[in-house]
mmCIF file of C-alpha atoms in Angstrom:
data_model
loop_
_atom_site.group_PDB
_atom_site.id
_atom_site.type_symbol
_atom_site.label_atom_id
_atom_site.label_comp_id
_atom_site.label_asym_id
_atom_site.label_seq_id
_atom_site.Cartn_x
_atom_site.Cartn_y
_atom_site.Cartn_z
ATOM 1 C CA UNK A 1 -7.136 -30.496 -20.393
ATOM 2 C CA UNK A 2 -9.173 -29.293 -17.238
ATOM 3 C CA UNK A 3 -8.121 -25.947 -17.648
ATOM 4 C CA UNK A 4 -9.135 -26.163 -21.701
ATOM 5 C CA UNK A 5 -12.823 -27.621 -20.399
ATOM 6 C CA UNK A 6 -13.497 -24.786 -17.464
ATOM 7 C CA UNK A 7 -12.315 -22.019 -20.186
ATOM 8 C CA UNK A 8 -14.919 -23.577 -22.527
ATOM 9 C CA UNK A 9 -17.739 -23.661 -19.510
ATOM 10 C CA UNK A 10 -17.061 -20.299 -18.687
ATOM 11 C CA UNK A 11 -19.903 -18.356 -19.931
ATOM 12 C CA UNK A 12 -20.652 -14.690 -20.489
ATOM 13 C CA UNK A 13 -23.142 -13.706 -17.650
ATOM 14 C CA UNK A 14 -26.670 -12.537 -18.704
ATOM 15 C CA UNK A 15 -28.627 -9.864 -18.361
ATOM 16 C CA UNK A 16 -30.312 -9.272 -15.285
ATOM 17 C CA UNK A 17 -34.005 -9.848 -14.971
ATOM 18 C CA UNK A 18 -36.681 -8.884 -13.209
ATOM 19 C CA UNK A 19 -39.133 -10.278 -10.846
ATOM 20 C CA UNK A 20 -41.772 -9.849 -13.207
ATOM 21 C CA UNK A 21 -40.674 -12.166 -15.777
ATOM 22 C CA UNK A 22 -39.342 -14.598 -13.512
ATOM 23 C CA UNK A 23 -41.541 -17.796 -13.052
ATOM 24 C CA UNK A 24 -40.448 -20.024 -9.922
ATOM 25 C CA UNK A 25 -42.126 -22.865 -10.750
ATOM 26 C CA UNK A 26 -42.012 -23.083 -14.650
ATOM 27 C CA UNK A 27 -38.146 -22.469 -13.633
ATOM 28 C CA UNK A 28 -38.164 -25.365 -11.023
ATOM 29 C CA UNK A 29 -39.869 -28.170 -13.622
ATOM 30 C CA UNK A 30 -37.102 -27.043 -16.315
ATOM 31 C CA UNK A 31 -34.625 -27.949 -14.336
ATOM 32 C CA UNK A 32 -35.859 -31.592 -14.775
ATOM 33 C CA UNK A 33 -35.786 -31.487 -18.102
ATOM 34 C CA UNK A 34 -32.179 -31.477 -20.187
ATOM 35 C CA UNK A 35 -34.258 -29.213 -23.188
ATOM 36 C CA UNK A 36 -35.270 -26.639 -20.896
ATOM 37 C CA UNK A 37 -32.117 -26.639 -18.479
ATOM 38 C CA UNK A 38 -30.368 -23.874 -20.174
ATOM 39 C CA UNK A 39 -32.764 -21.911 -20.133
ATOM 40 C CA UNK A 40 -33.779 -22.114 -16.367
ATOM 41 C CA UNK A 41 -30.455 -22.481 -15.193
ATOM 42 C CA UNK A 42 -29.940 -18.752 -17.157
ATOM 43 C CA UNK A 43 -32.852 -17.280 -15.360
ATOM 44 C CA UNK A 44 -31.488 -18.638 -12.144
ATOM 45 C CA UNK A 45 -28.866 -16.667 -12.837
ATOM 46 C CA UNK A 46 -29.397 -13.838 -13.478
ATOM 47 C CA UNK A 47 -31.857 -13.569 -11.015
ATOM 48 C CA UNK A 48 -31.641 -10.350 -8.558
ATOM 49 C CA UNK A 49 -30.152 -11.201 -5.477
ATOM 50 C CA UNK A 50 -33.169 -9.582 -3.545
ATOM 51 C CA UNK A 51 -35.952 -11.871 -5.742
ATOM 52 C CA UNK A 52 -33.857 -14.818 -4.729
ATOM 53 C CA UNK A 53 -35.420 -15.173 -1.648
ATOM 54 C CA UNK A 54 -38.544 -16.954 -2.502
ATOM 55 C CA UNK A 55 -36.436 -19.169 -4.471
ATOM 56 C CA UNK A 56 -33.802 -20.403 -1.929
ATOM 57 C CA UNK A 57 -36.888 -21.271 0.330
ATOM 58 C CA UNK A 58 -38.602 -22.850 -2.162
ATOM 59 C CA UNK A 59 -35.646 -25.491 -2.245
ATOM 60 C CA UNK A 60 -34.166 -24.258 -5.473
ATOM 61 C CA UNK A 61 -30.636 -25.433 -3.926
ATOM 62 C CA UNK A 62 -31.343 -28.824 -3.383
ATOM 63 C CA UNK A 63 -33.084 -29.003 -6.881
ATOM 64 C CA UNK A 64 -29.262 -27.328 -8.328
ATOM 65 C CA UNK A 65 -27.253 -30.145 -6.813
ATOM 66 C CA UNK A 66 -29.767 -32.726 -8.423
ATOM 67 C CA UNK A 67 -28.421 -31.242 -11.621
ATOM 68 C CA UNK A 68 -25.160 -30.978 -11.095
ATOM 69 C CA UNK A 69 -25.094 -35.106 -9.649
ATOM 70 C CA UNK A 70 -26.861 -35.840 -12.469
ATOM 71 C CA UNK A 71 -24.340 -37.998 -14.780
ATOM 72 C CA UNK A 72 -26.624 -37.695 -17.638
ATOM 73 C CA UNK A 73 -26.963 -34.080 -17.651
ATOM 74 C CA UNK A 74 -24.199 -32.278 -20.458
ATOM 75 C CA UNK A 75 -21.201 -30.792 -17.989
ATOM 76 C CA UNK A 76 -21.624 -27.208 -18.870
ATOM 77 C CA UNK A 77 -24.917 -27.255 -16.682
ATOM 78 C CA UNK A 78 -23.696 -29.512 -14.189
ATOM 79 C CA UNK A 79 -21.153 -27.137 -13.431
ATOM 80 C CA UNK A 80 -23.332 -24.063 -14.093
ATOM 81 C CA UNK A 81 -25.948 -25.228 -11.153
ATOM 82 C CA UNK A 82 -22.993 -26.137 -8.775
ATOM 83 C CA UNK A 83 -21.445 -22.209 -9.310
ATOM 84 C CA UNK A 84 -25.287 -21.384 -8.673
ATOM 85 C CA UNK A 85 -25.616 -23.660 -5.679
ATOM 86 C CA UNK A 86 -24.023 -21.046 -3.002
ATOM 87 C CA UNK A 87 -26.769 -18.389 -4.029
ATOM 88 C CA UNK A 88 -29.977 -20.864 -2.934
ATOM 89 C CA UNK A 89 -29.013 -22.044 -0.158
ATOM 90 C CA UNK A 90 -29.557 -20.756 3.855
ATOM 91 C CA UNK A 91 -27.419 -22.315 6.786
ATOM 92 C CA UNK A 92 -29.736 -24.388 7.814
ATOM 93 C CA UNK A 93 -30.784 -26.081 4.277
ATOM 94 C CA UNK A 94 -28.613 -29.580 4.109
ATOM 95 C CA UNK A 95 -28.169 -29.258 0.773
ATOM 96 C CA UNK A 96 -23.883 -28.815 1.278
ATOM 97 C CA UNK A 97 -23.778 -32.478 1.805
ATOM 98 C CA UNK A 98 -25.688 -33.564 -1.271
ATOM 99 C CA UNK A 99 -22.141 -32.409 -3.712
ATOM 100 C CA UNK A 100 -19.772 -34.563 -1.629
ATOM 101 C CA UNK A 101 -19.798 -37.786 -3.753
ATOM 102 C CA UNK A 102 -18.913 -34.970 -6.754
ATOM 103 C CA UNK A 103 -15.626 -34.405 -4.885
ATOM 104 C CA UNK A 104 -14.345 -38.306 -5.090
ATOM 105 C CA UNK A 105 -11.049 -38.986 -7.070
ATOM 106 C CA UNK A 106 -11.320 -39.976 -10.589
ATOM 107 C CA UNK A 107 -9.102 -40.087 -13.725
ATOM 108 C CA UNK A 108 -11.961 -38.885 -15.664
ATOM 109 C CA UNK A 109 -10.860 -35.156 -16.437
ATOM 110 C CA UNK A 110 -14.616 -33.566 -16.863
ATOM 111 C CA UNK A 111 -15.377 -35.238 -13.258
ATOM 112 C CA UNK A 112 -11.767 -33.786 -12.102
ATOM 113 C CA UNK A 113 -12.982 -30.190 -13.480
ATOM 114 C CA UNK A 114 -16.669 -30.544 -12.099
ATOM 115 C CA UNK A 115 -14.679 -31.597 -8.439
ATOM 116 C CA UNK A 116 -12.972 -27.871 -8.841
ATOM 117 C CA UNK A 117 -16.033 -26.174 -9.403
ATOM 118 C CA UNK A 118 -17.574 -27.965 -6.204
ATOM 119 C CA UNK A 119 -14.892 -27.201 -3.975
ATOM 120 C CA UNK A 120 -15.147 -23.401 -4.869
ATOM 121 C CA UNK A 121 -18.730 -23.712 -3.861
ATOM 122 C CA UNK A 122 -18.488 -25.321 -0.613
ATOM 123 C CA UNK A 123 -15.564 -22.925 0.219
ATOM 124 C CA UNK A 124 -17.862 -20.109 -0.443
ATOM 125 C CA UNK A 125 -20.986 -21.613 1.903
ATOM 126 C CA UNK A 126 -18.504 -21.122 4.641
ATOM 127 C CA UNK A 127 -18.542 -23.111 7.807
ATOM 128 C CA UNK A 128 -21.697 -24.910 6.221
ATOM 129 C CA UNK A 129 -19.555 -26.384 3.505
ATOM 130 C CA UNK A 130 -16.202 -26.630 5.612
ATOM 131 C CA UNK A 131 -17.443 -30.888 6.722
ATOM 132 C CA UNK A 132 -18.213 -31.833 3.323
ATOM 133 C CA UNK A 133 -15.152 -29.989 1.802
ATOM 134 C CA UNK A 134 -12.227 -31.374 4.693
ATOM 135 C CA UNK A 135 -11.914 -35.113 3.130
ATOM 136 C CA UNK A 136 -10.399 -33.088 -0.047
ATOM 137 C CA UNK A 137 -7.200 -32.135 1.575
ATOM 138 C CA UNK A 138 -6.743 -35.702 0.510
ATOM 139 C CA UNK A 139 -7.425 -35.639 -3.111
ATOM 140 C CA UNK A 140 -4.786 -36.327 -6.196
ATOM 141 C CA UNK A 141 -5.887 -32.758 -7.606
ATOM 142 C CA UNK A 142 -3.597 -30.184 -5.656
ATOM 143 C CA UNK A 143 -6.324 -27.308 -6.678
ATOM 144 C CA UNK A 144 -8.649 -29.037 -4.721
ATOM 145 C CA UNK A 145 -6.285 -29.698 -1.771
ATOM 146 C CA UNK A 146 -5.544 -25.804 -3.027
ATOM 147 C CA UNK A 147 -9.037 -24.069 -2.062
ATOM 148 C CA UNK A 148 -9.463 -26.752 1.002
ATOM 149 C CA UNK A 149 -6.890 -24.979 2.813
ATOM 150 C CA UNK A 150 -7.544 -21.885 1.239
ATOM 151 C CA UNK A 151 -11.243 -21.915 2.659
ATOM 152 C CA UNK A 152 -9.707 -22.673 5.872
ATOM 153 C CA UNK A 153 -12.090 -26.076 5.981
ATOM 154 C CA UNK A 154 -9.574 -27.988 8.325
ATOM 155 C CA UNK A 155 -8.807 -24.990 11.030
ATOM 156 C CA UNK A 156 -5.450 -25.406 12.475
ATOM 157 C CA UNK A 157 -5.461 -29.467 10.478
ATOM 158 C CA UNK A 158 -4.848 -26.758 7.768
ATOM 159 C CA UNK A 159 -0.716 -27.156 8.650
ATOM 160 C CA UNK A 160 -0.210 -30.381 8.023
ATOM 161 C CA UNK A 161 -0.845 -28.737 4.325
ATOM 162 C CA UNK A 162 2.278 -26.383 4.446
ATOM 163 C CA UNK A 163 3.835 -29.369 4.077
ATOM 164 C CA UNK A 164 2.381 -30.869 0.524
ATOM 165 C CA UNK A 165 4.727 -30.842 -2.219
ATOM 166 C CA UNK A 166 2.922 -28.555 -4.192
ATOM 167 C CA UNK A 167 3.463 -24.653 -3.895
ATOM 168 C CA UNK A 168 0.182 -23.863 -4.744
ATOM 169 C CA UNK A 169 -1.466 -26.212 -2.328
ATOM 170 C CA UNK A 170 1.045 -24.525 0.547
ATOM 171 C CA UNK A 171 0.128 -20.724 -0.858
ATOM 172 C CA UNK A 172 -3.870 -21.773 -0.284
ATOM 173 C CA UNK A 173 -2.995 -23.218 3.219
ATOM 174 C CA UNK A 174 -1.275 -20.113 4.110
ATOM 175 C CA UNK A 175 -4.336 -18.636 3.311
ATOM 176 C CA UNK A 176 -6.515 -20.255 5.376
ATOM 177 C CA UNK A 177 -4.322 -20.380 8.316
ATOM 178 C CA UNK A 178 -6.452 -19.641 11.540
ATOM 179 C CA UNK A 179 -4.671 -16.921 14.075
ATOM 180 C CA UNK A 180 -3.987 -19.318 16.160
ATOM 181 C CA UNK A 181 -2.157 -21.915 13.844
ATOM 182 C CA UNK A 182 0.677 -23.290 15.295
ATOM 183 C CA UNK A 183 2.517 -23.401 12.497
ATOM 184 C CA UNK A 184 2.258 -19.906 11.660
ATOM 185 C CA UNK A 185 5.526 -18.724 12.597
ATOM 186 C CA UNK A 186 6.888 -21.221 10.515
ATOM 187 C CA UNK A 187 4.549 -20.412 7.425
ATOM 188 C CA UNK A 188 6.078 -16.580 7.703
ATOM 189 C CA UNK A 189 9.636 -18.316 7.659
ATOM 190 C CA UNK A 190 8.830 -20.437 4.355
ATOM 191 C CA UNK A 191 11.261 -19.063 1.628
ATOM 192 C CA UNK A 192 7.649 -19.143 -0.798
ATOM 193 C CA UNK A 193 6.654 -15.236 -0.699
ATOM 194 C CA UNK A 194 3.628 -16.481 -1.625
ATOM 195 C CA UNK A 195 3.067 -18.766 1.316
ATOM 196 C CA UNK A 196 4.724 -16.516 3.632
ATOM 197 C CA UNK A 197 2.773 -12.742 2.816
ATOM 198 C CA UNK A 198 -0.344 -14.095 3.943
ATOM 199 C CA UNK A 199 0.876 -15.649 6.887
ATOM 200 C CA UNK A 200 2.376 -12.563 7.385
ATOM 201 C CA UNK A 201 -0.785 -10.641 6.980
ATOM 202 C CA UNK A 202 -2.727 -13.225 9.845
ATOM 203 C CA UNK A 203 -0.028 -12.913 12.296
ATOM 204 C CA UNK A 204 -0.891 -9.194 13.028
ATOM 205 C CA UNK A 205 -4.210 -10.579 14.434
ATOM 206 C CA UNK A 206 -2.360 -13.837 16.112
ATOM 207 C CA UNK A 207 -1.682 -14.513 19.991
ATOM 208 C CA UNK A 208 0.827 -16.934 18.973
ATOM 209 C CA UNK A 209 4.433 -15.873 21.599
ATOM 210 C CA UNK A 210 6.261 -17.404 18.512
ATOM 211 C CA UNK A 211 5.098 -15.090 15.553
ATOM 212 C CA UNK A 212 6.472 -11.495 17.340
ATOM 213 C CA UNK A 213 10.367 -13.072 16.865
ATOM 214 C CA UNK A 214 9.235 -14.353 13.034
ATOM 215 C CA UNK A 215 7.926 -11.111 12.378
ATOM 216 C CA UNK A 216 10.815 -9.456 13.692
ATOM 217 C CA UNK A 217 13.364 -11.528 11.606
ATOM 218 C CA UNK A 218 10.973 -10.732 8.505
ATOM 219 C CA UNK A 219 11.275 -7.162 8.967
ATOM 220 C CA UNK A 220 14.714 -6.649 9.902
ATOM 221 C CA UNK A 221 16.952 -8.860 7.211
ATOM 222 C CA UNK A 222 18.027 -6.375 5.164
ATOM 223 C CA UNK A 223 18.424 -8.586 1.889
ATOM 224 C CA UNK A 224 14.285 -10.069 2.209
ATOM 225 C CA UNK A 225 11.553 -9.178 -0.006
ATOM 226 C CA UNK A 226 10.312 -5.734 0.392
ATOM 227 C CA UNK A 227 6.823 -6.518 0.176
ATOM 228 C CA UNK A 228 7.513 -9.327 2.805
ATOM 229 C CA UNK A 229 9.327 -6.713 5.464
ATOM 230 C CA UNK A 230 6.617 -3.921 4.983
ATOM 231 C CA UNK A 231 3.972 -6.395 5.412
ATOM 232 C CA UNK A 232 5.850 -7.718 8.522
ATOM 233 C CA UNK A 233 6.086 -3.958 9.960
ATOM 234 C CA UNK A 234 2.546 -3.799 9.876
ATOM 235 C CA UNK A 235 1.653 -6.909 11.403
ATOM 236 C CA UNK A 236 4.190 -6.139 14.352
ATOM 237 C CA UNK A 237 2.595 -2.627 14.789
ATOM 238 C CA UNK A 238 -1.389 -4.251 14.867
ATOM 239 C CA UNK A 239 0.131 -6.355 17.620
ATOM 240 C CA UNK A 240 1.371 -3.764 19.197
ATOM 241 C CA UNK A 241 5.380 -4.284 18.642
ATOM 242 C CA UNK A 242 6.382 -0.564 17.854
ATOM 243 C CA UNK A 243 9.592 -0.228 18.287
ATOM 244 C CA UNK A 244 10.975 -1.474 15.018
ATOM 245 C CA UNK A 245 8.243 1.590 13.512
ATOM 246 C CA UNK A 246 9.978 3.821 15.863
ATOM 247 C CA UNK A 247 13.581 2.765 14.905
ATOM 248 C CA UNK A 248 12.781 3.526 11.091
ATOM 249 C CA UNK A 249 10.901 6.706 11.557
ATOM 250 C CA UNK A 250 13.941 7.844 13.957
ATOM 251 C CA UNK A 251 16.385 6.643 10.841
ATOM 252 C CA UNK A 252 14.444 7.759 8.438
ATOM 253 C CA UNK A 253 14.050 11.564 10.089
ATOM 254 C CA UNK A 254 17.834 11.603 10.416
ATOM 255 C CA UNK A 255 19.300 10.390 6.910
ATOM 256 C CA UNK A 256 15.993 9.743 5.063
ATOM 257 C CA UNK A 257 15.869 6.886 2.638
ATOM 258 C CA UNK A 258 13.804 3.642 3.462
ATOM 259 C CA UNK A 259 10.920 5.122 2.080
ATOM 260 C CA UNK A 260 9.000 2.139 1.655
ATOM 261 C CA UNK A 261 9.508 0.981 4.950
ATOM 262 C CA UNK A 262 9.394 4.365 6.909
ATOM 263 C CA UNK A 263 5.753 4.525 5.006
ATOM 264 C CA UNK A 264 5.028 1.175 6.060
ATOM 265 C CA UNK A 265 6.521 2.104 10.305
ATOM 266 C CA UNK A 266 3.763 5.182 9.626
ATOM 267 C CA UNK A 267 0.860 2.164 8.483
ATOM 268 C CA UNK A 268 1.984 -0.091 11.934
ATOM 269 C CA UNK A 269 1.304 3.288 13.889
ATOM 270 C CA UNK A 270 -1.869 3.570 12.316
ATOM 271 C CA UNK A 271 -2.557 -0.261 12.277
ATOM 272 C CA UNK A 272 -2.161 -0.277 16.345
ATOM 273 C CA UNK A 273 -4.788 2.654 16.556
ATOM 274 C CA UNK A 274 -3.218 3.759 20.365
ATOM 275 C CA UNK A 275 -3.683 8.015 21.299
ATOM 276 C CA UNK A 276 0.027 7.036 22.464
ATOM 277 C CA UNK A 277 1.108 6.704 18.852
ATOM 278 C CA UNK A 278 0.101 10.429 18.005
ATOM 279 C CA UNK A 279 3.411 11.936 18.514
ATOM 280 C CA UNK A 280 5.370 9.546 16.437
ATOM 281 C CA UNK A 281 2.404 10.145 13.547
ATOM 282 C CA UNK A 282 2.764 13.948 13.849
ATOM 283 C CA UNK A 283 6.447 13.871 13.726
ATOM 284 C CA UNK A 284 6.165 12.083 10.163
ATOM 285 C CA UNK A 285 4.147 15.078 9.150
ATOM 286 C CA UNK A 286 7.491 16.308 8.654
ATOM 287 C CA UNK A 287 9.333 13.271 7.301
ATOM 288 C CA UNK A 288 11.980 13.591 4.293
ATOM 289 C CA UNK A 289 9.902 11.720 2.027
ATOM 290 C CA UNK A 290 6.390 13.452 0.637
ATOM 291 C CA UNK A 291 4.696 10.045 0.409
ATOM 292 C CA UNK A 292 5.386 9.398 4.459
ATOM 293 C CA UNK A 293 3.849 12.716 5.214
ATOM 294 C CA UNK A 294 0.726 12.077 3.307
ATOM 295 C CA UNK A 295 0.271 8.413 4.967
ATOM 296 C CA UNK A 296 0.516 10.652 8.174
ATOM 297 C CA UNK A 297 -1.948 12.598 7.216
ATOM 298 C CA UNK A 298 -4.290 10.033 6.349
ATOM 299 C CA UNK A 299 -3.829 8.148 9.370
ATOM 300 C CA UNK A 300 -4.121 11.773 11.438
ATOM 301 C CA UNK A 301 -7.505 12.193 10.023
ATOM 302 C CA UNK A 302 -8.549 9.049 10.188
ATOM 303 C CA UNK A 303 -7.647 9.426 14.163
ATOM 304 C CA UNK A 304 -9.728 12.838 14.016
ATOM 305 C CA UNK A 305 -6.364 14.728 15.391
ATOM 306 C CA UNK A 306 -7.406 18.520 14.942
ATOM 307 C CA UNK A 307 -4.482 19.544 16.455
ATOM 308 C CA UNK A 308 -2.232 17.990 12.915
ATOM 309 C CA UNK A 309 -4.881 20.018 10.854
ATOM 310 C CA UNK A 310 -2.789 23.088 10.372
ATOM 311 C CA UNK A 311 0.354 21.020 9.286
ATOM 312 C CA UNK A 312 -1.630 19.218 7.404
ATOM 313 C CA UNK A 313 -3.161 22.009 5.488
ATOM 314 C CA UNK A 314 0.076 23.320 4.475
ATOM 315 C CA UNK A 315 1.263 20.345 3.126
ATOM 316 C CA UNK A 316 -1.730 20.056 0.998
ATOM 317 C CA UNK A 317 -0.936 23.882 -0.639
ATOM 318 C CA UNK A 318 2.526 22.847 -1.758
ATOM 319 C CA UNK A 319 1.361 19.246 -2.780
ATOM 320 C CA UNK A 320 0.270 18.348 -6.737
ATOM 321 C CA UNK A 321 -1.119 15.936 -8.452
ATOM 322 C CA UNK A 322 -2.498 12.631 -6.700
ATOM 323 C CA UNK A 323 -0.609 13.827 -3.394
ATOM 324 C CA UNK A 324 -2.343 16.848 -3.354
ATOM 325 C CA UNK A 325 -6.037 14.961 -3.855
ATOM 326 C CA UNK A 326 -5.021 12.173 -0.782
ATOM 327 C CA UNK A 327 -4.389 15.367 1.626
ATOM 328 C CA UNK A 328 -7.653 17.055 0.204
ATOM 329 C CA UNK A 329 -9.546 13.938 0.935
ATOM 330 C CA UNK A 330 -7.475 14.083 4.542
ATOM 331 C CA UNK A 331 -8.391 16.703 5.332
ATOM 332 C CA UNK A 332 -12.418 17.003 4.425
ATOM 333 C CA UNK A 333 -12.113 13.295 6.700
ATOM 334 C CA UNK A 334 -10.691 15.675 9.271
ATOM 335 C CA UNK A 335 -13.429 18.622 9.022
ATOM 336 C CA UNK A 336 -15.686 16.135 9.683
ATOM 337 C CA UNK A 337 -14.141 14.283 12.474
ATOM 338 C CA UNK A 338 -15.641 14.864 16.148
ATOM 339 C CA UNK A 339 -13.368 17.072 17.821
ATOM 340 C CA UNK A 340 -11.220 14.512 20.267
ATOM 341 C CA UNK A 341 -10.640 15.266 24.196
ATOM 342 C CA UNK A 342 -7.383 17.718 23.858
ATOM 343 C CA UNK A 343 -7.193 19.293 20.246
ATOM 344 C CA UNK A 344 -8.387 22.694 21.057
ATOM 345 C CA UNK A 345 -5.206 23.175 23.587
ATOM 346 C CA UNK A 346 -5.134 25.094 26.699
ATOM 347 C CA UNK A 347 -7.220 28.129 25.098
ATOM 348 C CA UNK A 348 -9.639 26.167 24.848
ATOM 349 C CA UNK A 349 -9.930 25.399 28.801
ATOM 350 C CA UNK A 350 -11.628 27.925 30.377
ATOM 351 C CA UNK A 351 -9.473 29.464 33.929
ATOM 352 C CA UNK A 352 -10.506 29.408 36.767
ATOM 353 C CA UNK A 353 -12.076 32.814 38.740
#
């Protein structure tokens, strides 16, 4: 039934105005009114973003929530000035703190849906909406408890949610997992892909002694997800763990296969950004597989190597189709690259007299 009344609130977003025609005040007094709500709450918005200024300072947010606590106002534009709540509102306005009583448990479906819609607002205010939005992680709704840990609102409280019996409150935890989460090595072992590719994703950015051995048993098992071992490749390689990268280039060079994982050993390389990792990069220039080489190439140019320039130019003339536009794109990225300390080699180095 809540999912039957947010389809029916969803509405078709207007035109967009201009300054000109846009009256603050007039806009501001309709808002009090329920027979000229629809209308004001439709010029709020599709208001431009730059004209929206004025507005936010002229306590337009505060005046949104008003509406949308309003029990006597219809629920389409209760929940059409919470969505707009986010886009009238600076850090330092305490207007955040006005929606909580929207966000208290109810059997009443319409308050349930309105609760949603609040939620996804504070999330989006950031750490200005993360105090009013924690005490949900205790709600009956799990999409509430859902986009609490999702936004992140509880910091590394935001475990004790890999543990709710829902899998879609656990996949917005693992979301919203800080780096430092101590339970992040565990969220990469959960057997949910869902709960585990985004932890996988944070740990490449994560301090954490425990996540390098997690990662590693992600990457190596040999019957896991494929999206889950590339992913965990990757994150090992932006922590600067190369040497599972460096095993499956070395494999891959020798028997070929493992393509999606010798292109995802070529992304870690990339991903840990090092001038030690240029060999290894050049190397897959001249992989088996055609899409390693181009991923090379990418991640060549994007390093500014003018020394892989030639090899990459001649994989571009025997490339087609969308191979062939990647290396062209490579390559103009390289053109314009800064020559680096080194890529002219030793002709380049005047001798001495």
């Amino acid at each position: 039934m809540i999912a039957a009344l947010l389809a029916v609130l969803t509405l078709p977003a207007p035109p967009p105005a201009t300054a000109a025609a846009f009256d603050l005040e007039a806009t501001q007094r309709a808002l009090g009114h329920p027979e000229g709500r629809d209308g004001a709450l439709a010029a709020l918005d599709r208001l431009p973003a730059p004209f929206r200024t004025a507005a936010t300072a002229a306590g337009t947010g505060a005046l949104l929530a008003t509406v949308a606590l309003d029990p006597s106002a219809a629920l389409s534009h209760r929940v059409r000035a919470v969505r707009l709540v986010p886009y009238y509102v600076t850090p330092d306005a305490p207007v955040a703190p006005l929606l909580g009583p929207l966000l208290q448990a109810t059997p009443d479906p319409e308050a349930t849906a309105l609760a949603r819609e609040t939620a996804t607002a504070l999330a989006a205010l950031g750490p200005v909406g993360h105090p009013v939005l924690a005490p949900a992680a205790g709600h009956p709704d799990p999409e509430l408890r859902a986009t609490v840990g999702r936004a992140g609102a509880l910091g590394a409280g935001t475990c004790a949610l890999l543990e709710d019996p829902w899998p879609v409150v656990r996949q917005g935890a693992a979301r919203g997992l800080p780096a430092d989460a101590p339970c992040l090595a565990a969220a990469i072992a959960d057997k949910d892909a869902k709960v585990a590719l985004p932890a996988i994703a944070r740990a490449g950015h994560s301090a954490q002694p425990a996540v390098g051995p997690a990662l590693r048993k992600v990457a190596g098992d040999a019957r896991g997800p494929m999206p889950l071992r590339v992913e965990a490749i990757i994150a090992l390689g932006r922590r600067g763990d190369l040497e599972p990268a460096a095993r499956i280039l070395k494999t891959h060079h020798a028997k070929g296969g493992i393509v999606p994982l010798a292109d995802a050993a070529v992304r870690a390389l990339a991903a840990h950004g090092q001038p030690t990792d240029l060999p290894l990069l050049r190397q897959a220039l001249a992989a088996p597989s055609a899409r390693v080489q181009v991923t090379a190439a990418e991640a060549l140019a994007q390093r500014g190597d003018h020394a892989s320039e030639g090899d990459i130019t001649r994989l571009y003339e025997k490339a087609a189709g969308p191979a062939r536009r990647r290396l062209a794109a490579a390559l103009e990225r390289l053109r314009d690259a800064p020559p680096q300390l080194g890529d002219g080699g030793e002709d380049e180095a005047p001798e001495d007299d």
